[in-house]
Amino acid sequence: FGYKSDENNVYVVQNDDLRICYLGDLAKPLSEKVVSDLENIDVVIVSCDLMETKQVVE
């Protein structure tokens, strides 16, 4: 609680054919390499608060 990081936290979990990506505490836009590494994701979970929701949706 109450900390700010200048790093992004991105986790991918795979079970058989299901790939789940958790995007938490995104401090900056994802790089093109990270975006390309996240191809074929079945489920994306995004952590956000009310102030960040508009930015995530856009």
XYZ file of N, CA and C in Angstrom:
174
model
N 0.825 -1.178 0.000
C 0.000 0.000 0.000
C 0.874 1.248 0.000
N 0.534 2.181 -0.833
C 1.186 3.474 -0.796
C 2.543 3.559 -1.457
N 2.996 2.539 -2.162
C 4.284 2.627 -2.825
C 4.076 2.884 -4.312
N 5.068 3.491 -4.936
C 5.036 3.705 -6.379
C 6.283 3.063 -6.965
N 6.088 2.279 -7.986
C 7.199 1.635 -8.666
C 7.295 2.204 -10.067
N 8.495 2.234 -10.617
C 8.639 2.686 -11.998
C 8.697 1.498 -12.956
N 8.352 0.335 -12.466
C 8.354 -0.881 -13.278
C 6.935 -1.391 -13.477
N 6.737 -2.127 -14.570
C 5.466 -2.796 -14.824
C 5.504 -4.197 -14.232
N 4.363 -4.659 -13.759
C 4.228 -6.030 -13.273
C 3.282 -6.765 -14.204
N 3.826 -7.744 -14.935
C 3.047 -8.530 -15.890
C 3.337 -9.998 -15.617
N 2.274 -10.775 -15.415
C 2.427 -12.196 -15.126
C 1.588 -12.997 -16.112
N 2.141 -14.117 -16.573
C 1.397 -15.025 -17.447
C 1.420 -16.407 -16.812
N 0.234 -17.005 -16.707
C 0.090 -18.356 -16.170
C -0.545 -19.200 -17.255
N 0.022 -20.374 -17.477
C -0.530 -21.255 -18.498
C -0.842 -22.611 -17.885
N -2.026 -23.129 -18.245
C -2.448 -24.452 -17.814
C -3.049 -25.133 -19.031
N -2.392 -26.155 -19.501
C -2.804 -26.827 -20.732
C -2.901 -25.791 -21.852
N -4.093 -25.558 -22.387
C -4.251 -24.629 -23.506
C -4.760 -23.255 -23.088
N -4.889 -22.998 -21.801
C -5.415 -21.723 -21.314
C -4.269 -20.840 -20.826
N -4.166 -19.624 -21.410
C -3.135 -18.664 -20.998
C -3.816 -17.455 -20.372
N -3.444 -17.158 -19.133
C -4.017 -16.038 -18.387
C -2.916 -15.015 -18.132
N -3.212 -13.756 -18.412
C -2.257 -12.671 -18.194
C -2.823 -11.727 -17.142
N -2.021 -11.414 -16.143
C -2.393 -10.435 -15.120
C -1.528 -9.197 -15.319
N -2.164 -8.069 -15.600
C -1.461 -6.797 -15.738
C -1.707 -6.004 -14.463
N -0.704 -5.926 -13.619
C -0.867 -5.221 -12.356
C 0.149 -4.111 -12.218
N -0.233 -3.019 -11.597
C 0.671 -1.896 -11.334
C 1.475 -1.495 -12.568
N 0.782 -1.100 -13.615
C 1.462 -0.650 -14.827
C 1.896 0.797 -14.651
N 3.205 1.003 -14.579
C 3.751 2.335 -14.351
C 3.953 3.106 -15.647
N 3.984 2.394 -16.764
C 4.218 3.026 -18.059
C 3.622 2.140 -19.141
N 3.474 2.664 -20.351
C 2.938 1.830 -21.432
C 3.823 0.607 -21.670
N 3.195 -0.485 -22.093
C 3.946 -1.704 -22.385
C 4.761 -1.517 -23.657
N 5.967 -2.042 -23.659
C 6.812 -1.953 -24.849
C 6.255 -2.850 -25.950
N 6.670 -2.587 -27.182
C 6.220 -3.415 -28.301
C 6.637 -4.867 -28.114
N 7.818 -5.098 -27.537
C 8.280 -6.471 -27.307
C 7.365 -7.194 -26.328
N 7.004 -6.532 -25.238
C 6.115 -7.157 -24.254
C 4.766 -7.452 -24.897
N 4.238 -6.505 -25.655
C 2.955 -6.717 -26.321
C 3.038 -7.912 -27.263
N 4.115 -8.029 -28.024
C 4.244 -9.171 -28.938
C 4.425 -10.480 -28.172
N 5.071 -10.429 -27.008
C 5.229 -11.632 -26.181
C 3.900 -12.091 -25.584
N 2.925 -11.199 -25.545
C 1.635 -11.516 -24.939
C 0.589 -11.961 -25.961
N 1.025 -12.362 -27.134
C 0.084 -12.868 -28.133
C -0.535 -14.174 -27.642
N -1.712 -14.456 -28.139
C -2.423 -15.700 -27.826
C -2.800 -15.833 -26.351
N -3.099 -14.721 -25.716
C -3.599 -14.734 -24.343
C -5.106 -14.960 -24.394
N -5.609 -15.859 -23.573
C -7.041 -16.157 -23.547
C -7.810 -15.259 -22.584
N -7.190 -14.923 -21.449
C -7.846 -14.110 -20.423
C -6.860 -13.046 -19.961
N -7.336 -11.795 -19.869
C -6.510 -10.704 -19.345
C -7.201 -10.141 -18.109
N -6.438 -10.022 -17.022
C -6.935 -9.428 -15.785
C -6.147 -8.139 -15.581
N -6.871 -7.029 -15.409
C -6.231 -5.727 -15.261
C -6.554 -5.172 -13.884
N -5.531 -4.779 -13.169
C -5.699 -4.158 -11.862
C -5.848 -2.654 -12.058
N -6.918 -2.086 -11.495
C -7.090 -0.634 -11.619
C -7.956 -0.116 -10.476
N -7.832 1.175 -10.232
C -8.732 1.825 -9.289
C -9.623 2.772 -10.082
N -10.520 3.455 -9.428
C -11.465 4.314 -10.142
C -10.780 5.402 -10.949
N -9.669 5.920 -10.469
C -8.968 6.977 -11.187
C -8.315 6.451 -12.459
N -7.930 5.167 -12.466
C -7.257 4.587 -13.620
C -8.217 3.964 -14.618
N -9.443 3.722 -14.234
C -10.379 2.979 -15.071
C -10.566 3.628 -16.432
N -10.730 4.919 -16.488
C -10.927 5.608 -17.760
C -9.736 5.390 -18.682
N -8.516 5.478 -18.167
C -7.321 5.278 -18.978
C -7.250 3.850 -19.499
N -7.613 2.877 -18.689
C -7.569 1.475 -19.108
C -8.567 1.232 -20.225
N -9.773 1.772 -20.081
C -10.812 1.572 -21.089
C -10.417 2.218 -22.404
N -9.819 3.408 -22.346
C -9.413 4.103 -23.565
C -8.286 3.363 -24.229
